[in-house]
Short mmCIF file of C-alpha atoms in Angstrom, two decimals:
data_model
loop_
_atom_site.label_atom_id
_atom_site.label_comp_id
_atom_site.label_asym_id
_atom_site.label_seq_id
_atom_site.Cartn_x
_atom_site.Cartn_y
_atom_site.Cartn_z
CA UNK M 9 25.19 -58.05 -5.69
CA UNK M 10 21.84 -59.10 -4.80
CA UNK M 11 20.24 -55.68 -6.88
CA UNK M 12 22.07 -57.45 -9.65
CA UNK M 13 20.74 -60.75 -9.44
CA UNK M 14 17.72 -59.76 -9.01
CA UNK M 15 17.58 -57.40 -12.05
CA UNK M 16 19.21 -60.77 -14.12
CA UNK M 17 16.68 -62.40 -12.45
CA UNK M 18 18.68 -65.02 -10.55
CA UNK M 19 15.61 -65.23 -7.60
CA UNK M 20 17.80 -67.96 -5.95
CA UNK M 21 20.73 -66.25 -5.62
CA UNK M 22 22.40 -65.67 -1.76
CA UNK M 23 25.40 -63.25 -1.21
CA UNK M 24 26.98 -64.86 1.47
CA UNK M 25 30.29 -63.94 2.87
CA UNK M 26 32.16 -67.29 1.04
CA UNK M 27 30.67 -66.04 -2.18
CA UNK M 28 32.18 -62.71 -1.40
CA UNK M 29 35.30 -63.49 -0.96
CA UNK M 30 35.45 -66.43 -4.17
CA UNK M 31 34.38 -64.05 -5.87
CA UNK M 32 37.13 -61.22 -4.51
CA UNK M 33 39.53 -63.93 -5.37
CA UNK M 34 38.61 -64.89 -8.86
CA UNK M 35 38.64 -61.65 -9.75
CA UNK M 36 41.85 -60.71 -8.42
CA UNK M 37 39.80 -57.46 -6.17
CA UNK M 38 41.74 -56.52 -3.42
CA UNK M 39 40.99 -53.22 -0.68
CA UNK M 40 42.92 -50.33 -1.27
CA UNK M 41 42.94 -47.22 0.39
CA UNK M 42 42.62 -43.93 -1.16
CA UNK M 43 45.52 -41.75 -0.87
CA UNK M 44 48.26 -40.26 -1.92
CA UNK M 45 48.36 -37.38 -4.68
CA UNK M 46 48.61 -38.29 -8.00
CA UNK M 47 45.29 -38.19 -9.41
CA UNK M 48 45.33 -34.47 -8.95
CA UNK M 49 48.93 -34.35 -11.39
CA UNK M 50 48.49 -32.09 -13.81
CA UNK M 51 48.88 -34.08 -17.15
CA UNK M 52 50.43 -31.65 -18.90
CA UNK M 53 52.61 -29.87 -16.29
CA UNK M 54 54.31 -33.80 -16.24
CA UNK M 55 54.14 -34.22 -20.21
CA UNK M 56 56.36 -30.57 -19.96
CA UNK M 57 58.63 -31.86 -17.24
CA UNK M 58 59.46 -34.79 -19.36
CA UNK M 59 60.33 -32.87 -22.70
CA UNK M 60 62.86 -30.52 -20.72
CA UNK M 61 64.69 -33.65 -19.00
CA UNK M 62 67.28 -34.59 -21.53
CA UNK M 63 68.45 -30.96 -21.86
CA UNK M 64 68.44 -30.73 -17.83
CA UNK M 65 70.45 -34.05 -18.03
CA UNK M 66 72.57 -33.29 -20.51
CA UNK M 67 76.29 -34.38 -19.31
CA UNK M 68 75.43 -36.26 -16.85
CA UNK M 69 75.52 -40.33 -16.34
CA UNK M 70 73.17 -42.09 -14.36
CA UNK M 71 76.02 -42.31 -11.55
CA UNK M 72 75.69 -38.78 -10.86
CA UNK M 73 71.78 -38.53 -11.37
CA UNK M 74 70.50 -38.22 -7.40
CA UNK M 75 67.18 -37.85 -6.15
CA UNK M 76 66.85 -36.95 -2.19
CA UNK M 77 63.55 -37.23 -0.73
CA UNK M 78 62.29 -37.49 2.79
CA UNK M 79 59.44 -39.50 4.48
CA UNK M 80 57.38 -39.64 7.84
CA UNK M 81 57.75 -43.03 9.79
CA UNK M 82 55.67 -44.34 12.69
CA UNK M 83 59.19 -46.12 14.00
CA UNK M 84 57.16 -48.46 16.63
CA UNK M 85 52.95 -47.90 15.59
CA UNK M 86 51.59 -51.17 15.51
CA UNK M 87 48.61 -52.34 13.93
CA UNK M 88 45.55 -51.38 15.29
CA UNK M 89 42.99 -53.57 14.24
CA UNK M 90 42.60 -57.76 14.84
CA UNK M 91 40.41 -61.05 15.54
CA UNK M 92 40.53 -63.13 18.57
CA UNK M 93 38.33 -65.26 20.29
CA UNK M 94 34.67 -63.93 21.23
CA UNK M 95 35.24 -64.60 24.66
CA UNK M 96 39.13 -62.91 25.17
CA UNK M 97 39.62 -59.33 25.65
CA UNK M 98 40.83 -57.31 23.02
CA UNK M 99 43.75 -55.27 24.82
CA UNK M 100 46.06 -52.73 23.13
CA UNK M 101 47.06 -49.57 24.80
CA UNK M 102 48.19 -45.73 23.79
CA UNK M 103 48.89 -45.99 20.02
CA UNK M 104 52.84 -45.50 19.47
CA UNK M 105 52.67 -42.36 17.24
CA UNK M 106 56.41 -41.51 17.79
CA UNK M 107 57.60 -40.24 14.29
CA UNK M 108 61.01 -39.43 13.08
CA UNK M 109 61.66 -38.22 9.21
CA UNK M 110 64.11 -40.10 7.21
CA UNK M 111 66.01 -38.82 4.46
CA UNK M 112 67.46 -41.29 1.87
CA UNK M 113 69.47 -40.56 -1.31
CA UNK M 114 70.47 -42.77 -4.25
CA UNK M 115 71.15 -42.68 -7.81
CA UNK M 116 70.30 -43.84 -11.20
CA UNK M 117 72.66 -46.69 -10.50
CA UNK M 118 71.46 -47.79 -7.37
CA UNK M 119 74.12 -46.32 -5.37
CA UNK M 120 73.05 -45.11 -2.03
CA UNK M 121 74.18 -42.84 0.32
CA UNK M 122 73.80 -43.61 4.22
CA UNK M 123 70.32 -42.43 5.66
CA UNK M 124 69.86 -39.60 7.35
CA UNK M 125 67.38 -40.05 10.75
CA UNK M 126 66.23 -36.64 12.23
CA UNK M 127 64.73 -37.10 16.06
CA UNK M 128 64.02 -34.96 18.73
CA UNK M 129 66.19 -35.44 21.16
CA UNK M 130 70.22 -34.75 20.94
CA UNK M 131 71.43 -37.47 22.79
CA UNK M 132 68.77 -40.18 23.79
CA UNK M 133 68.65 -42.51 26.72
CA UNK M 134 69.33 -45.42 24.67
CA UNK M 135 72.29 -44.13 23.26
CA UNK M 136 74.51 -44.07 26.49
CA UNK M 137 77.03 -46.95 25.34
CA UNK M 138 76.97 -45.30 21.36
CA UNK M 139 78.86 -42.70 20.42
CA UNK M 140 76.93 -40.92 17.21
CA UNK M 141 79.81 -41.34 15.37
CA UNK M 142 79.26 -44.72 15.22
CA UNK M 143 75.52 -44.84 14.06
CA UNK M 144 75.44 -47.14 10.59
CA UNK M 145 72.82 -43.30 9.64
CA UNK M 146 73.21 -39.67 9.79
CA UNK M 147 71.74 -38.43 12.68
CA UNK M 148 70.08 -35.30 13.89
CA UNK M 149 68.01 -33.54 16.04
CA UNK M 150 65.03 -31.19 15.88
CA UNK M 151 62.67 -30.29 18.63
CA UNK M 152 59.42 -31.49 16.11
CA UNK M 153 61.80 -33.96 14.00
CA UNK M 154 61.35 -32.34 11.15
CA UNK M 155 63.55 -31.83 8.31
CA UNK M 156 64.97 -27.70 7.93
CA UNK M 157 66.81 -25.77 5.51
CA UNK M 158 69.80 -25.96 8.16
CA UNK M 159 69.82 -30.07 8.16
CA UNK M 160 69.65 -30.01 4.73
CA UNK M 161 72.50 -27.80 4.25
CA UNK M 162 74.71 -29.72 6.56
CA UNK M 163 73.76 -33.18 4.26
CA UNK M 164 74.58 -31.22 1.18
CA UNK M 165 78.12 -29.91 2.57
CA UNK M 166 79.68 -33.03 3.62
CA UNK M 167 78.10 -34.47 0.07
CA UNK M 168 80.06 -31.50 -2.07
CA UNK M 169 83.01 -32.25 -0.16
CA UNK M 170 82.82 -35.63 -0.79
CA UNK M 171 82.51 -34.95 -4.29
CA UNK M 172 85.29 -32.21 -4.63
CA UNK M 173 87.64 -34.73 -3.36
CA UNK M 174 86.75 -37.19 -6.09
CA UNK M 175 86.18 -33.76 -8.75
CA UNK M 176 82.99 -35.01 -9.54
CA UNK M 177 79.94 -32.77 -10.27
CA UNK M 178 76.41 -34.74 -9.49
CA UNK M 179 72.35 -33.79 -10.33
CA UNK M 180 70.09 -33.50 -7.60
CA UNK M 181 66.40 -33.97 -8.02
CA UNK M 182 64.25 -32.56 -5.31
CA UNK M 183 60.36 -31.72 -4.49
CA UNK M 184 60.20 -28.22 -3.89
CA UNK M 185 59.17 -28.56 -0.04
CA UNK M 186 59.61 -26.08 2.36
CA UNK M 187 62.16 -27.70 3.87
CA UNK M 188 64.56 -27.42 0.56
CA UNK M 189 65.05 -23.60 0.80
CA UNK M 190 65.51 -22.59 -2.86
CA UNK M 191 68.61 -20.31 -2.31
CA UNK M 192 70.28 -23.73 -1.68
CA UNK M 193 70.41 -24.03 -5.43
CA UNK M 194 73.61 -22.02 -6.03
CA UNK M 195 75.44 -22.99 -3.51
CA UNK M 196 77.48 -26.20 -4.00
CA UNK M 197 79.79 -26.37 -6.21
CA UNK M 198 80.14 -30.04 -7.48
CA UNK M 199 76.37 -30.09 -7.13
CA UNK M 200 73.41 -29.01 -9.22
CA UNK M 201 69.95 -28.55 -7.52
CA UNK M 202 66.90 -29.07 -9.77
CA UNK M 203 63.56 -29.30 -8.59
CA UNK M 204 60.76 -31.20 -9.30
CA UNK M 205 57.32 -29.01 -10.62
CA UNK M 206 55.09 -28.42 -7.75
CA UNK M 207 52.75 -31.38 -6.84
CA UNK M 208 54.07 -33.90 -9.45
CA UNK M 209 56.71 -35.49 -6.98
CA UNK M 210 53.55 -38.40 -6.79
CA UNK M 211 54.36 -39.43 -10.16
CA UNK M 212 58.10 -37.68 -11.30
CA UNK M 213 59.99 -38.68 -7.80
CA UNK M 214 62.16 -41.87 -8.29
CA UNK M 215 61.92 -42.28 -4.77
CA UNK M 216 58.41 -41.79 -4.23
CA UNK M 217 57.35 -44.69 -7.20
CA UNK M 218 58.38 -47.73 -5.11
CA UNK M 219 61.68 -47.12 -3.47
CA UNK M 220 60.72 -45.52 -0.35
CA UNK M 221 57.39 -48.14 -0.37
CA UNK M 222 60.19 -51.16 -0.50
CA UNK M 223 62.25 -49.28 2.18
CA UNK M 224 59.28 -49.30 4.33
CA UNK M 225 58.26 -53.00 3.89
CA UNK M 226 61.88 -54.06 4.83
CA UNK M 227 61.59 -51.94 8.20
CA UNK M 228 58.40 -52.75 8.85
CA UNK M 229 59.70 -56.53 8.52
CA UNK M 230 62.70 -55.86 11.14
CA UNK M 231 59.94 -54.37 13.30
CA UNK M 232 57.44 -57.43 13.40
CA UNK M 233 60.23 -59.88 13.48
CA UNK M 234 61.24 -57.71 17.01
CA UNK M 235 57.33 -57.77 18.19
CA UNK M 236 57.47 -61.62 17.23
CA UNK M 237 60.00 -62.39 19.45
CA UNK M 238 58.68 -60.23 22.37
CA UNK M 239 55.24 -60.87 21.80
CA UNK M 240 55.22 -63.53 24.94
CA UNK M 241 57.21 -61.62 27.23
CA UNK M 242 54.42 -58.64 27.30
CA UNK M 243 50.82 -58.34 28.20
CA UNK M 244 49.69 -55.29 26.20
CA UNK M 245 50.23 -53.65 22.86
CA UNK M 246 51.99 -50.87 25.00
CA UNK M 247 54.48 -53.05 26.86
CA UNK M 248 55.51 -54.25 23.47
CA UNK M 249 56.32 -50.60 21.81
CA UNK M 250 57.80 -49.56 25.23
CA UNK M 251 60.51 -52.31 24.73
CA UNK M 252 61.51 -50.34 21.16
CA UNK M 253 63.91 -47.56 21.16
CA UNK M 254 65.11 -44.96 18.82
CA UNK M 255 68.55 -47.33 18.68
CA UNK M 256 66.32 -50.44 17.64
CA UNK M 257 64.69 -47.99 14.64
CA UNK M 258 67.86 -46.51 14.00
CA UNK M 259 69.37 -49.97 12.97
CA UNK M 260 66.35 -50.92 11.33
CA UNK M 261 66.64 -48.07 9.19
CA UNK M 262 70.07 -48.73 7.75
CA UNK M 263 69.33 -52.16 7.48
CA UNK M 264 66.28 -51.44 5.26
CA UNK M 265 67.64 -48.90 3.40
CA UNK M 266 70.99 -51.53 2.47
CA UNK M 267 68.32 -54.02 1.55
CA UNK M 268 66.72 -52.06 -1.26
CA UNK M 269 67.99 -53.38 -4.58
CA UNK M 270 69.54 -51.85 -7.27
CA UNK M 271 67.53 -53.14 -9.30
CA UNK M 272 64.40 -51.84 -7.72
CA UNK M 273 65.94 -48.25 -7.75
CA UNK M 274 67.07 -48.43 -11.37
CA UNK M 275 63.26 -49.48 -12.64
CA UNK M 276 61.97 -46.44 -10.36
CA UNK M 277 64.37 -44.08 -12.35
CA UNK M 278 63.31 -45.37 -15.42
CA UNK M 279 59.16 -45.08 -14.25
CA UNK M 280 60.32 -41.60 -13.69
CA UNK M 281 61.97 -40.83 -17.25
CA UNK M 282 65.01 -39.98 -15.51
CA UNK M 283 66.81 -42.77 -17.47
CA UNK M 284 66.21 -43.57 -21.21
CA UNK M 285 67.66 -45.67 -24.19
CA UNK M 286 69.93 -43.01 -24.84
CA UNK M 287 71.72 -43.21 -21.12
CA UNK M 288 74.72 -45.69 -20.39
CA UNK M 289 72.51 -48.27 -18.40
CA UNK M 290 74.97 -51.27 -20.21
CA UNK M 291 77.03 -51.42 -17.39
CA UNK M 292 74.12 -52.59 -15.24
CA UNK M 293 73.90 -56.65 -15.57
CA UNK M 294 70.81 -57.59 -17.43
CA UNK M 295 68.21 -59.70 -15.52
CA UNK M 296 65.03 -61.59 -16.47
CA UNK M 297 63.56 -60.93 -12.99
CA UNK M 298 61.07 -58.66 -11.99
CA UNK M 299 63.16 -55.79 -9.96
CA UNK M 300 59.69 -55.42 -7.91
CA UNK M 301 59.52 -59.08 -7.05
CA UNK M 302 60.90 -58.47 -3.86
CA UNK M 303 58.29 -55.56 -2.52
CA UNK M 304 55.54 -58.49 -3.33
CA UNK M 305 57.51 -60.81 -1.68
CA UNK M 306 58.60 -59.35 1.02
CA UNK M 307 54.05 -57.79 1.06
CA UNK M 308 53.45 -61.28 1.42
CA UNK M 309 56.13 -61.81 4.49
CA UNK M 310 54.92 -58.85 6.77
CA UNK M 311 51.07 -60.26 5.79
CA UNK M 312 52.37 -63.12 7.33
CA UNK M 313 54.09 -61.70 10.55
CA UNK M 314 50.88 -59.34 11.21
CA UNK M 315 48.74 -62.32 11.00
CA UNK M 316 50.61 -63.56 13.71
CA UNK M 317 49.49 -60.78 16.11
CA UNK M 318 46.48 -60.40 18.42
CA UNK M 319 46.18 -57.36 16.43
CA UNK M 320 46.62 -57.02 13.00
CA UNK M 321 45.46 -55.82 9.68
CA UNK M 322 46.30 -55.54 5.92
CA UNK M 323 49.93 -54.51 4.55
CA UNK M 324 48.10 -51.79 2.95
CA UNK M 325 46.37 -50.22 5.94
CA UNK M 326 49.55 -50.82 8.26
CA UNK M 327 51.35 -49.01 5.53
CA UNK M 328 48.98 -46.18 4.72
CA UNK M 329 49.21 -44.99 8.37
CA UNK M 330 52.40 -42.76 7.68
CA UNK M 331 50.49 -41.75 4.19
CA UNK M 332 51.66 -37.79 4.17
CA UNK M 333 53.18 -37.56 7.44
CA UNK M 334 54.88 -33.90 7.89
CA UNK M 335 58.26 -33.95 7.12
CA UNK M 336 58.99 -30.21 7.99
CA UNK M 337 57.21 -26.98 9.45
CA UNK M 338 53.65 -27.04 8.90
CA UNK M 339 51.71 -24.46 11.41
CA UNK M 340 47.78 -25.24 12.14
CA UNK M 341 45.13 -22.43 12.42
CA UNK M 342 44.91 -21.82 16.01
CA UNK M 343 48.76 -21.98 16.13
CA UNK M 344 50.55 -20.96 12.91
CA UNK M 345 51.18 -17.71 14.16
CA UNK M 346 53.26 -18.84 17.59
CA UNK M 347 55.10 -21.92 15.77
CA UNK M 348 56.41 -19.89 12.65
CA UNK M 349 57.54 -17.31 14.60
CA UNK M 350 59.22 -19.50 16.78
CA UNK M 351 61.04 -21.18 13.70
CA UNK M 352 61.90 -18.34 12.74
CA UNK M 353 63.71 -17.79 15.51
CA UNK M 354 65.53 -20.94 16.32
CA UNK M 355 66.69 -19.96 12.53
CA UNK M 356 68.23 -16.72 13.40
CA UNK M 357 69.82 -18.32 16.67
CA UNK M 358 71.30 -20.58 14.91
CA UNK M 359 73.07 -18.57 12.03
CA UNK M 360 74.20 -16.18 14.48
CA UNK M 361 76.12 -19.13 16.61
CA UNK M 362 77.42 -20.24 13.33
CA UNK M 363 78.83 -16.46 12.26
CA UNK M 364 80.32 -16.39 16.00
#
């Protein structure tokens, strides 16, 4: 700013820190951080995708249009940056980087079906008094909770049977991850697998344009609220995430995911091109209000519960810390070799228990 002035010729003029951020706010300028892959979309790979979707859809109503997708949560990270006082310690403790993959599914209508929570261990401490019957998710277990071919297989078998008892046939939209095994195409019979072009799930995945962002800000809400009211009781950042289990995140999880609105899902469909003029959306009640109200409503909430904290930071940074967490096998260099194998197999184990 002060190169500027000076080349306008404003000799007077002093950048201060007010000025910076009057002038942030006048012109609406807010910090955002890079991520995230769709500025390397291929434009016409998407243009493609979009010209083939009515004959993909063809038959089908937006009540049996389903996108699946998974994503990487930090279930008790807390924020990592703050203010205090000059003279008081700034105390935290181990960062809580504890991640379990969710898996949610919902239609063109809003409908949703229950999460699905994949953890590492079977039977956790906390669940000693719960049978996992009675979880409000889906719940499973893998040694790196990550998503496999075998969990998704299990999903989409209770699903079709779900479905053959109503004789309804139902869409699925999918990235093409490793963790969707493509001979899962053919093999459900009231369901038809279709998957997304390679790296365009950024800007073609209902759930990735703002459904999984407002699931996040509702669980991230549950979570704060829970700090909140512990806050007093603890003397360090790690006290407070010790006090969270995988029961706590587990209820958080269906509560967020039941607190997404229809409306919300519906406009992500649409961003998507999944629904048109030409699809039966009449049944859904018109509304004057914007269905992404809520996500800057409920931005301006968490803002408000982080603020709140010894240690805190923006929505967007708390946010962007599960940005393209792993949500299946992914081997490093020194590694790869060791891991896959040993996929492979846990893989083989398991199909022969299931022949036996």
């Amino acid at each position: 700013a002060k190169i500027i002035a000076e080349r306008l010729g404003h000799v007077n003029f002093v950048a201060s820190n007010g000025w910076l951020d009057r002038w942030k706010k006048r012109y609406n300028i807010k910090g955002k951080v890079v991520s995230g892959e769709s500025a390397g979309v291929s434009e016409e790979t998407v243009v493609s995708w979009k010209e083939r979707l009515p004959e993909i859809l063809e038959g089908f109503q937006p009540k049996d249009i389903w996108n699946l997708d998974e994503t990487g949560c930090f279930w008790r990270a807390l924020p990592n940056k703050g203010l205090c006082q000059q003279s008081k310690a700034c105390k935290g403790g181990k960062k809580a980087k504890e991640r379990i993959t969710v898996a949610l599914i919902c239609n063109a209508l809003g409908e949703k079906e229950r999460a699905i929570v994949i953890w590492r261990a079977e039977k956790p401490r906390c669940f000693h008094s719960v049978k996992k019957e009675e979880l409000p998710v889906d719940y499973f277990c893998q040694k790196k909770a990550w998503m496999t071919g075998e969990i998704l297989d299990t999903v989409l078998l209770h699903m079709n049977r779900r479905l053959q008892a109503k004789s309804r046939f139902v869409i699925l939209l999918m990235d093409n991850a490793g963790c969707h095994p493509a001979d899962l195409k053919e093999k459900y019979s009231n369901i038809k697998i279709v998957f997304f072009p390679p790296n365009t799930t950024s800007v073609l995945q209902p759930l990735d344009l703002g459904i999984i962002q407002s699931f996040k800000l509702h669980y991230k809400k549950f979570l704060m609220s829970f700090v909140l009211s512990k806050i007093d009781e603890c003397s360090s950042a790690s006290d407070v995430t010790k006090s969270v289990t995988v029961l706590h995140a587990i209820r958080w999880v269906a509560q967020a995911w039941q607190n997404v609105k229809d409306q919300t899902i519906l406009k992500c469909f649409r961003a998507a091109s999944v629904l048109n003029d030409d699809f039966e959306v009449a049944s859904i009640p018109e509304t004057q209000e914007d269905p992404f109200a809520d996500l800057d409503n409920r931005e301006e909430e968490l803002q408000g519960m982080l603020s709140q904290l010894p240690e805190t930071c923006l929505v967007e940074e708390y946010l962007s810390a599960e940005k393209d967490l792993p949500i299946g096998p992914c081997y490093d260099e020194e590694s790869w070799e060791e891991d896959f194998f040993d996929e492979v197999g846990h893989m083989q184990k398991s199909k022969k228990q299931k022949e036996n």
